[in-house]
Coordinates of C-alpha atoms and ligand atoms in Angstrom, one line a residue:
X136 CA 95.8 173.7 110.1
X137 CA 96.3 176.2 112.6
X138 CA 93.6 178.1 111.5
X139 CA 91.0 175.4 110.8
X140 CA 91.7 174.8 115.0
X141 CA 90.9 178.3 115.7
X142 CA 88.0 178.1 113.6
X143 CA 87.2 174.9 115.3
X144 CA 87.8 175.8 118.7
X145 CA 86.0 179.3 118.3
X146 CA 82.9 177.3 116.9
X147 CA 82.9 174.7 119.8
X148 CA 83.1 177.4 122.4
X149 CA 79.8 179.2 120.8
X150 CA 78.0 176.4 120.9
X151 CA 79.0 175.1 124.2
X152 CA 78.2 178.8 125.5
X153 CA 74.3 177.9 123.6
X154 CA 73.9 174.8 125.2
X155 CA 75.1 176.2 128.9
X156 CA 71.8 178.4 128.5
X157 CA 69.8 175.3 129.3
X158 CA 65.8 176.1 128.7
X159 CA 63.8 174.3 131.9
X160 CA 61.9 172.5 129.1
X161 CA 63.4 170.3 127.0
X162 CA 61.5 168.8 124.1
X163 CA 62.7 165.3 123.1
X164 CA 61.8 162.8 119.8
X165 CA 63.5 159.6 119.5
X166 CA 65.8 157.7 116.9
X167 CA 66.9 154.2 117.1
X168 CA 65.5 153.1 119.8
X169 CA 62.9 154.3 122.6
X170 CA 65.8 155.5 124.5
X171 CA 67.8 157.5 121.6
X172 CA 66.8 161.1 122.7
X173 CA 67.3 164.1 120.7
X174 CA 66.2 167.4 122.2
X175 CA 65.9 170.6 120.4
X176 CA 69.4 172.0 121.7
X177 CA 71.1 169.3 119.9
X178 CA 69.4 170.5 116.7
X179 CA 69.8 174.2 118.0
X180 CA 73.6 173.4 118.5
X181 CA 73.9 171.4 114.9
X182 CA 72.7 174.8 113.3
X183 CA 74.4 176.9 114.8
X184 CA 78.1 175.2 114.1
X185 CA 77.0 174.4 110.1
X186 CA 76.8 178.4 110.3
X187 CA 79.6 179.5 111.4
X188 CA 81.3 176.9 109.6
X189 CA 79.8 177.6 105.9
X190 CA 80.3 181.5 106.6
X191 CA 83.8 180.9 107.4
X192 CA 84.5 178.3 104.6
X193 CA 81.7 178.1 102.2
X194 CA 83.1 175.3 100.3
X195 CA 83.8 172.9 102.9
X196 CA 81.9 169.6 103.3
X197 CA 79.9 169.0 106.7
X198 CA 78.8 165.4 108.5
X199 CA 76.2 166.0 111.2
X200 CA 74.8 163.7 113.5
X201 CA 71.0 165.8 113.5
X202 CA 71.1 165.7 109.6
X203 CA 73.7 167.9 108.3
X204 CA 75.0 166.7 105.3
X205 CA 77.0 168.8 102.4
X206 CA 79.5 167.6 99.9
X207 CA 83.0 169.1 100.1
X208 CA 84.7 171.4 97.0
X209 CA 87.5 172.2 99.2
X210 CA 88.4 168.8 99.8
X211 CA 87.7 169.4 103.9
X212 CA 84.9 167.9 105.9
X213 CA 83.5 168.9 109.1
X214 CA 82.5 166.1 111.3
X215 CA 80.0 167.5 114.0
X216 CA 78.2 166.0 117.3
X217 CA 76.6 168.8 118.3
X218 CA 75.8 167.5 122.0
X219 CA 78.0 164.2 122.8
X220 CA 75.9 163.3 125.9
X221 CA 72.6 164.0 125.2
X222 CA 71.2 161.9 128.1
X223 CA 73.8 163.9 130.2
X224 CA 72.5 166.9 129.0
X225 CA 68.7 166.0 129.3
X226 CA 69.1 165.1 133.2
X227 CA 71.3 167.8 133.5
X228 CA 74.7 166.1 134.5
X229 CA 77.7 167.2 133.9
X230 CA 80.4 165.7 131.2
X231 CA 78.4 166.3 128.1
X232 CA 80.6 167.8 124.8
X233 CA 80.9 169.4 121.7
X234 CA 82.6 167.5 119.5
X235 CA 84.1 169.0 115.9
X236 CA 86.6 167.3 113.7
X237 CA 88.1 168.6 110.3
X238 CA 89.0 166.1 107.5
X239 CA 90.9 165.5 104.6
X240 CA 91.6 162.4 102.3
X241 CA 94.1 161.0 104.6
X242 CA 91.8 160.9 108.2
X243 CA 91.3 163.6 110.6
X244 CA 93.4 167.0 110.6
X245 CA 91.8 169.0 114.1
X246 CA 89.8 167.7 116.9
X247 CA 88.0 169.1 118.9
X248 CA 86.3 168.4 122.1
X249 CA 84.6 171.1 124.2
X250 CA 83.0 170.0 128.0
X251 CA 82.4 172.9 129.4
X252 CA 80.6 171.8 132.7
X253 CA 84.0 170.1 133.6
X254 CA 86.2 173.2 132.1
X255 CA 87.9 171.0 129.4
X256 CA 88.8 172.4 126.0
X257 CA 90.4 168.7 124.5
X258 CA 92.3 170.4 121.1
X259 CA 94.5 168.2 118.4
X260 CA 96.4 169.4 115.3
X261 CA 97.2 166.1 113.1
X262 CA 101.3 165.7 113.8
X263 CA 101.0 168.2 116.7
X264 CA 100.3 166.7 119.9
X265 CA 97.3 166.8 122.3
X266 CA 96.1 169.4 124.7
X267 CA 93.7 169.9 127.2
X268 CA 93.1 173.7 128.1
X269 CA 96.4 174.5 126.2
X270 CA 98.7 171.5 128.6
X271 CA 99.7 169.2 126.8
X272 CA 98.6 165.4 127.2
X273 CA 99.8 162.1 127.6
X274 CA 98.0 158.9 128.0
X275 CA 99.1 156.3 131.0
X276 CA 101.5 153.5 129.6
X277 CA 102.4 150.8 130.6
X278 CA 99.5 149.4 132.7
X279 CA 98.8 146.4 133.7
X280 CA 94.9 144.9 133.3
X281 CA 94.4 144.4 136.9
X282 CA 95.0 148.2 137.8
X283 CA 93.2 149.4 134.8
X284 CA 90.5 151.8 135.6
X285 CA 88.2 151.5 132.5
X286 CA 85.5 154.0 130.9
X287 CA 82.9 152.6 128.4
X288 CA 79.4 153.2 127.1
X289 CA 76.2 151.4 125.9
X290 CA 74.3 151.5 123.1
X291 CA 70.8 152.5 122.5
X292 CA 70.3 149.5 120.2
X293 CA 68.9 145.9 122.3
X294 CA 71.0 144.0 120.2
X295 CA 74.0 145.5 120.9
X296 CA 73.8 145.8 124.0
X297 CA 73.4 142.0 124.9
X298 CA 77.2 141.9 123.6
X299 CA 78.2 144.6 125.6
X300 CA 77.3 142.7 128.9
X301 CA 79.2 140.0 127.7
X302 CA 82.2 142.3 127.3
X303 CA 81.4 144.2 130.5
X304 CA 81.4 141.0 132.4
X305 CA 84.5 139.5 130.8
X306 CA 86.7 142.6 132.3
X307 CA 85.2 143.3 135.6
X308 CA 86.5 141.4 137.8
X309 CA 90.1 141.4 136.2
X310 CA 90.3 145.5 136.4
X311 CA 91.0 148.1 138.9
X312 CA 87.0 149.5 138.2
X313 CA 84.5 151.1 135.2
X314 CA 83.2 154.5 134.7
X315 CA 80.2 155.8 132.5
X316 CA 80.4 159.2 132.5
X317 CA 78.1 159.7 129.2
X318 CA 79.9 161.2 126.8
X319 CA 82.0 158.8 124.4
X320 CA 84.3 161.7 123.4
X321 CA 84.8 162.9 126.2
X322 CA 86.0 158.9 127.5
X323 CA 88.2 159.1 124.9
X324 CA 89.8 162.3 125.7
X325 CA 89.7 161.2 129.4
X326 CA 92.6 158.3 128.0
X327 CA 94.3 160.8 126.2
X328 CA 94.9 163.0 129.7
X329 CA 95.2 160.0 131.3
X330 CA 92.4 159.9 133.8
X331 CA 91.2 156.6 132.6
X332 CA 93.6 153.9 131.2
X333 CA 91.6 153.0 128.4
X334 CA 87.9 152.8 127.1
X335 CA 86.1 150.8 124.9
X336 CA 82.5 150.3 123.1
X337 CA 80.2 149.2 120.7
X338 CA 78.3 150.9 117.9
X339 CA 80.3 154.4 118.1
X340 CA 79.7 156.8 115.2
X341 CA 81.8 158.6 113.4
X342 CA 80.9 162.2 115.5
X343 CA 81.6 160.1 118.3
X344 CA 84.4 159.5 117.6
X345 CA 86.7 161.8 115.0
X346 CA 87.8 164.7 117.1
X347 CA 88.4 162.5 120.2
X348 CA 90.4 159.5 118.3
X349 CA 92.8 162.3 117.0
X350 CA 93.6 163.7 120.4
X351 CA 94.0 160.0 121.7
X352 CA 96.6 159.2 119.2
X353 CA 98.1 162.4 119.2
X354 CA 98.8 161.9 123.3
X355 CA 100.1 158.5 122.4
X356 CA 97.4 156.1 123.2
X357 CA 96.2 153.7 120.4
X358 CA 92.8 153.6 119.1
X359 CA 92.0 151.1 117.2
X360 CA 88.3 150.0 115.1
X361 CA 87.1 146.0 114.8
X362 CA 83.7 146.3 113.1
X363 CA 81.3 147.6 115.8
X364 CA 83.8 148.1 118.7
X365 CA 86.7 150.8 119.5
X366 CA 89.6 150.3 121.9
X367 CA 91.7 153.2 122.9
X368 CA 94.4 152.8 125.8
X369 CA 98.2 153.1 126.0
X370 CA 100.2 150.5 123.9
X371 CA 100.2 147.8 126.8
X372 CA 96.9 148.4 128.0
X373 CA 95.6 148.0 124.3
X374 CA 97.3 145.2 123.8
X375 CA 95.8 143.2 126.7
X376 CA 92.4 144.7 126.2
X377 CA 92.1 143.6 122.6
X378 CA 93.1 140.1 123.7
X379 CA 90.4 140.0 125.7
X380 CA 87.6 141.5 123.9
X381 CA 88.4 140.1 120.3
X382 CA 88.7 136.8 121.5
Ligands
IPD691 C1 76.3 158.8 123.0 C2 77.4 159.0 124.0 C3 77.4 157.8 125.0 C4 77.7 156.6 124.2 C5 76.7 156.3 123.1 C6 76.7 157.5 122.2 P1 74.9 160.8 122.0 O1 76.2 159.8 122.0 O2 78.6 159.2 123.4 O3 78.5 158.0 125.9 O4 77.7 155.5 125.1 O5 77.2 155.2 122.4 O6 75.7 157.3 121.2 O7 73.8 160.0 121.5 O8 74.7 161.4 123.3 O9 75.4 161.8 120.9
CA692 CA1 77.4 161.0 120.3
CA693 CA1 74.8 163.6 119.8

């Protein structure tokens, strides 16, 4: 495991060090919606983590969010969001990741997350503990709803969205305040160091969410999946939270 996190962190760190090289032109196509952007450094990044990742360990299985898809022999997959961010990235603003996740059959092994315009390395060894630039993390427990400060995100998709403003408007005026930084991995790392209380949204992926949800649980928040929406916060915090938004 150990090594699979150096591999991971090494790879992260070369594409992060890509995608700091921003070209003044990006080039952008759409996906699910009219506002789903994907430029080419996303793709640029995707190939250059499959790689290093199939030169280092040929027979390892990889899930891309620009495409990359490969079966595992070695009973290992690589879950990749090569930008986490990209409308971040596109207006140049800073919080956009790299996220990278290993798996085995029983769930994530090594996360992570890689934000290099806000100097944070987010790492996670299954059974390890969480770190953020090699100190270790802890989420915020116990706090109560009305002093929550709360990340979340919105989906591309119309449809979705109309239930996220329901959920928006359910907390806001019961909370301390929101943030929308832009990157989903990153929100979720931001519970795990504690500089949110909790985070939730609709529609995540699963390279929005492997490497992060590891680091999260591993700094003792809990994370937790009801169809379409994910809740991550301390125990209390979650507790309340999914009171509120499963009702
Ligand atoms: C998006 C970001 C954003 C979240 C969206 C994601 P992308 O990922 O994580 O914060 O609100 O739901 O799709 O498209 O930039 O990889
Ligand atoms: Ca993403
Ligand atoms: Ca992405």
């Amino acid at each position: 495991m150990d090594e699979l996190l150096e591999l991971a962190i090494s790879i992260a760190k070369r594409a992060g060090a890509l995608l700091q090289e921003r070209p003044s032109q990006l080039s952008i196509d759409t996906k699910s919606s009219d506002i789903d952007i994907v430029t080419q450094m996303d793709r640029a990044s995707e190939k250059l983590i499959v790689e290093e990742i199939l030169s280092a360990r040929p027979d390892d299985g990889i899930i891309g969010e620009e495409g990359a898809d490969r079966p595992s022999k070695s009973g290992y997959t690589w879950v990749i969001d090569p930008i986490d961010g990209t409308v971040n990235y596109f207006y140049n603003m800073p919080g956009w990741s790299v996220s990278i996740a290993v798996k085995d059959q029983s769930g994530t092994v090594v996360g992570v997350v890689y934000a290099p315009t806000i100097n944070s390395l987010f790492t996670a060894i299954r059974g390890g503990g969480a770190f953020e630039n090699g100190e270790p993390l802890k989420c915020n427990n116990p706090i109560e709803l009305n002093r929550a400060l709360i990340a979340t995100g919105f989906h591309y998709v119309e449809s979705i969205r109309s239930q996220q403003i329901a959920q928006f408007n359910k907390l806001i005026l019961n909370i301390r305040d929101y943030r929308r930084n832009g990157s989903a991995a990153v929100d979720i790392c931001h519970v795990a160091a504690g500089v949110v209380d909790g985070y939730y949204e609709m529609g995540l992926k699963e390279w929005d969410l492997a490497a992060a949800e590891l680091i999260a649980k591993e700094a003792g928040a809990i994370v937790s999946i009801h169809g379409e929406l994910t809740i991550a916060a301390g125990a209390h915090l979650h507790g309340i939270l999914s009171g509120q938004l499963l009702d």
